[in-house]
Amino acid sequence: MGIGLKTRKSSLITILLVLLVSLFLLSVLSNILTGYPERPHQRESQKEPTGTGTKEEPAVLLFKVSPVIPQLYCRVSTADYYTGLVWLRTTDEKVIEEFPQVQDANTSRVFTIEINTSQRETLLPIPSSDSALANLSLTQNEGLEFYVDTIGNVYKVITYGQAKEAQLVYNVTWRDVEVDDKLILLDNIPEELLNKYLQLPDISAEVWKLAKDLEDPSYSILDQILADVQYLRTSFVYDVEARARADTGMHIPQGSNVFSYIQRRKGICIDAATALAIILRIQKIPARISIGYKPGKIERGKLLYYTTGGHAVTEVYLSPYGWIQFDATPPLEENPLVNVLPFKKVCSPGSRLFYQLSITNRRDSADDFKLFVDSRQKWNVAAAPKELSIGSFQTADALLEVIIPEDADLGEKDVVTITVASLGYPEIAFSILAIVQAENISHISTTTTLGNIDEAVIRGYTLRVNGTILTANDEKVDNMTVFIFLTKSKETEGVIVGKGYSKQGDFQIESVIPYLMEIGNYKVIPISLGTTQYAPSSSASIIRVRATTRIELGSEEQFLLGYGAIHGHLLWDNGTGFAKASISLNITSLATPLESWQLQNLTFKDGTFRIETAFEDPGVYEVEAIFSGNEYVLGSNATRVVELKRGLPTIQIFGGNIAVRGEVFNITVTIQYQDIRVWGEPATVTFDNQLLATIETRDNGSCTWSFLVDSEETLGPHIFIVALKKGSVSAVHKVAVKSKTRLTTKTSNIAGGMFLLFSTSISDDHDLPIQRAEIVVDDYGLSWKTDKNGNLTFLLDTIELWPANLLLTARFEGSESYLPVTTEKEVVLEPIISLPFFIPLVSPILFVMVFVYAKHIVRRSQAFRQTSDMEVVKERVMVEEEPIYKPQKMQPLKIVFPDIGPEFPNVWGIRAKLHIEIVLDKSVLEKIQKRDVEVLIDEETVASVRLSQQGRAELSHMFIKNGEHQMRVILPRTPGRRPWNAEIKLRVVDYGEEIIRLYNESLVKLTSYGIHPRKEMTAREIESLILKTSDFSPEALRKVTICFEKAEYSNHLATRKDYETMYLSLKGLNIGVE
């Protein structure tokens, strides 16, 4: 019998055990007295600078307004005198004792305004020009005087003596005025007021000419103002860089050169307000500018106004209503532009009329847009088409249709708002106005008639539409605009394919049908828009829109034993794949033309097709692919001549390398020639030259075969051979036949319990002993080989100071003929050494303890924690002078964050609930007795959870402090064995601050690509710069910009989704940001 003896003397074992216990007690005492080293505190996260990396002046809070009305403009001052460069206020102020109380029952709204000021002179903001200030309350009343400018409608507080911060809270009443332009008069305005608000400096001839060109005698006063506003909003763009420079100051600029603005066609709000005021004054309409602020964000039911929200608008005096505000500020350059022609139309009740709309996409990429129309009077209005696809810097046409109600009063007016919004970027939108008025005006009715047009038109080809426009008396109508619509149902859902004009009553319009149009039957609708003399009209006809196709044909030119495949691609006229179309193949031998056959199949989703066939003889063949088409799609065909040869295939065998006696073994055989799978090909399967079966490949060129390994099969290496029945082609697959093994153990005490006999026995599937099988005892690091009877006994020392349970594991790692096997045995150990045994050891033990403790105080030992992904470490021990390696098991415990995807780092949001899963490997689940897991965060116990029967536990935790945190879980095991533990690190952040950090880091990384944003640039300008100088993805860059703007400027908190979008977008840019 083979015996493995662990050669250690009892005294030496006892000394080492006592030393280990002493060191453990010393470590515990040291930690109690001195504590663990304190980890440095994480710095509180600070908000990072903006994306430009500049040191910008922070926005200063000026005042608060409630209740909340989005985009509520509050003005603080007005200016009436224009020098040509600067605006001045020349109206007089007077001292008042106190402000009145709110008593007007007709007041529409009452706003409460709170302002903290330490300035000597403070202008009080009010929400509207038609407002009155009342109910003022102060934290101090001494040394304050109140002033009011009744003409300029400006309120002011002056502090005398030492300036102290004072809080002013006051109400503002505002009466909502519905302006009726029929009541507006300029004749009854006092001459003094007209002189003041029609004042003009020396104005250039260009500005004067523009004002006169915009003036229309048919307009009412309100119409003229709206027309001027619309021109300034649609013909100019906003200067973002000038605005950024203006925001660096604490006050709104009040200077503007109107001539420069008209020439450059670019400026900010003060330029637009100045231009509108000067144009109106030239047109003899009194106007002035208003200086104020737009809100920054909403907080606790109040609008907050900051120094960066400065804004200027124009105020126009409209008697009898007083001062009314108009904003002519142009949109940003990237916003779409809409123009309407004409601005105003007059028609009788019950009439139908049209406006021409032109929509320009001013972005550097194509986009889809949607048109929204709204009638103030709720008249019947519609835009056609509602949706448009417009290329970069391209313009598309649309129509606005208005039907005046039959019961509309004469003189009644409707204002229609037309808004165009990007479907890809909903925040990009722009609105304009169109005015329609009901008057007793009769238009001559017309009839639009289509001429002969084709029954069908092909996409990408020219459509020719001709017709006539005649009156009821058959008079030809000249110079009338005609639009051509194609629509399947409603005009609003169609598309404009062309426009033109009638000449002596006839029109002929040619246009190319776009490839993006769907095939099918369409109505062709010519719409004559009408004139000031003639009414609009339309008619309809049916046309069929068809599409062309083309076939691209390919073919392998060599085939195995006559088998092969024809492949190709069926494409639409726009180059996209035609799916699920029936393709026919005609194959004809050129050597014997009478030898031909036909095959058929359907195309795949991408329009490709692959048709397998068999060729009896090698030679030259003509292959013709045919698509027959239908009533809306034209058919197509393609031919190709191919030379067919015989070729040798390859055989691949897939399967395991180990077969077990008495069990089923599976193999998969694949036969192919180059990339052609060979189907229906017979092949033989032999095992050690013994024929087992004949198989045949299926349609995919493969076949799976199974057989039961004989229980008496010889152990060791064997071979499978698969060979074609036709041709000398074969493949070999090596396999080892092995036996299952059985390992049994038993134990017995000897020498009064100081040693333990641990016996093992190993046998095969026929219960025959396995000789010289190496058995490993993991816990003692011993290994030895069995004797001829398959037995092996280990002598193990078992001296213990306290009772303990010992789990012995015996393991056979397998061999060329036998499978591996492991077994475990639990043994209860009792202490056998009494206290007097230790008396001779007291002096050396005390000496060692003093030495170790002194060393421990000087240099605190490091604690090595085992992580969930620790590598296997092997420890070298000696048994009978023979080196044996004892493997240490990997920790089977791990921590999982299901809320954090595998593509993201371990980053989580502060004050957000994080779900945590603790998982124990199933292979050790049955070995544990205790299932309670201790959870520690930053070395503090936060929870104790119990593992389920499946070895899983779940909990959640909310982190309330930013920075890096360490999580550790501990699962105790049986006494005397190390507990299992796992450890993981997590960084907790504010998502908004993390997004800003990632954005700034990306700007630093971009410098290595030669991209250097200037300090004053905004995020959108930086995006444009990157796109102009590199080939980064525009979609990813736009997502990065939007995420940053939300984190930096938005009132809404950044979310986990925003962070993930930012991280993935930057990862997609591949610039090295982590």
PDB file of N, CA and C in Angstrom, residues 15 176 257 264 359 493 508 549 611 827 838 947 988:
ATOM      1  N   ILE A  15       4.549  24.628  18.503  1.00  0.00           N
ATOM      2  CA  ILE A  15       5.159  25.957  18.589  1.00  0.00           C
ATOM      3  C   ILE A  15       4.626  26.869  17.494  1.00  0.00           C
ATOM      4  N   ASP A 176     -54.320  92.625 -19.728  1.00  0.00           N
ATOM      5  CA  ASP A 176     -54.156  92.012 -21.037  1.00  0.00           C
ATOM      6  C   ASP A 176     -54.988  92.782 -22.063  1.00  0.00           C
ATOM      7  N   ASN A 257     -25.563 100.669 -34.345  1.00  0.00           N
ATOM      8  CA  ASN A 257     -25.442 101.414 -35.593  1.00  0.00           C
ATOM      9  C   ASN A 257     -26.407 100.779 -36.594  1.00  0.00           C
ATOM     10  N   ARG A 264     -24.811  94.548 -42.762  1.00  0.00           N
ATOM     11  CA  ARG A 264     -24.260  93.243 -42.397  1.00  0.00           C
ATOM     12  C   ARG A 264     -25.323  92.151 -42.340  1.00  0.00           C
ATOM     13  N   ILE A 359     -39.393  77.303 -47.624  1.00  0.00           N
ATOM     14  CA  ILE A 359     -38.704  76.862 -46.404  1.00  0.00           C
ATOM     15  C   ILE A 359     -37.269  76.533 -46.775  1.00  0.00           C
ATOM     16  N   GLU A 493     -50.834  65.768 -47.655  1.00  0.00           N
ATOM     17  CA  GLU A 493     -49.957  64.607 -47.542  1.00  0.00           C
ATOM     18  C   GLU A 493     -49.193  64.341 -48.836  1.00  0.00           C
ATOM     19  N   GLN A 508     -47.305  75.117 -69.093  1.00  0.00           N
ATOM     20  CA  GLN A 508     -46.613  73.833 -69.300  1.00  0.00           C
ATOM     21  C   GLN A 508     -45.456  73.772 -68.309  1.00  0.00           C
ATOM     22  N   THR A 549     -36.062  48.763 -62.158  1.00  0.00           N
ATOM     23  CA  THR A 549     -35.193  47.872 -61.382  1.00  0.00           C
ATOM     24  C   THR A 549     -34.008  47.474 -62.252  1.00  0.00           C
ATOM     25  N   ILE A 611     -29.410  30.918 -55.722  1.00  0.00           N
ATOM     26  CA  ILE A 611     -30.168  29.774 -56.206  1.00  0.00           C
ATOM     27  C   ILE A 611     -29.190  28.647 -56.511  1.00  0.00           C
ATOM     28  N   VAL A 827     -14.184  15.505   8.680  1.00  0.00           N
ATOM     29  CA  VAL A 827     -13.679  14.841   9.873  1.00  0.00           C
ATOM     30  C   VAL A 827     -13.782  15.806  11.047  1.00  0.00           C
ATOM     31  N   PHE A 838       2.362  23.510  27.559  1.00  0.00           N
ATOM     32  CA  PHE A 838       2.860  24.794  27.074  1.00  0.00           C
ATOM     33  C   PHE A 838       3.841  25.470  28.020  1.00  0.00           C
ATOM     34  N   LEU A 947     -27.894  34.247   1.213  1.00  0.00           N
ATOM     35  CA  LEU A 947     -27.907  33.691  -0.124  1.00  0.00           C
ATOM     36  C   LEU A 947     -29.108  32.782  -0.307  1.00  0.00           C
ATOM     37  N   VAL A 988     -18.769  57.466  -7.410  1.00  0.00           N
ATOM     38  CA  VAL A 988     -20.070  58.122  -7.318  1.00  0.00           C
ATOM     39  C   VAL A 988     -19.905  59.583  -7.729  1.00  0.00           C
TER      40      VAL A 988
END
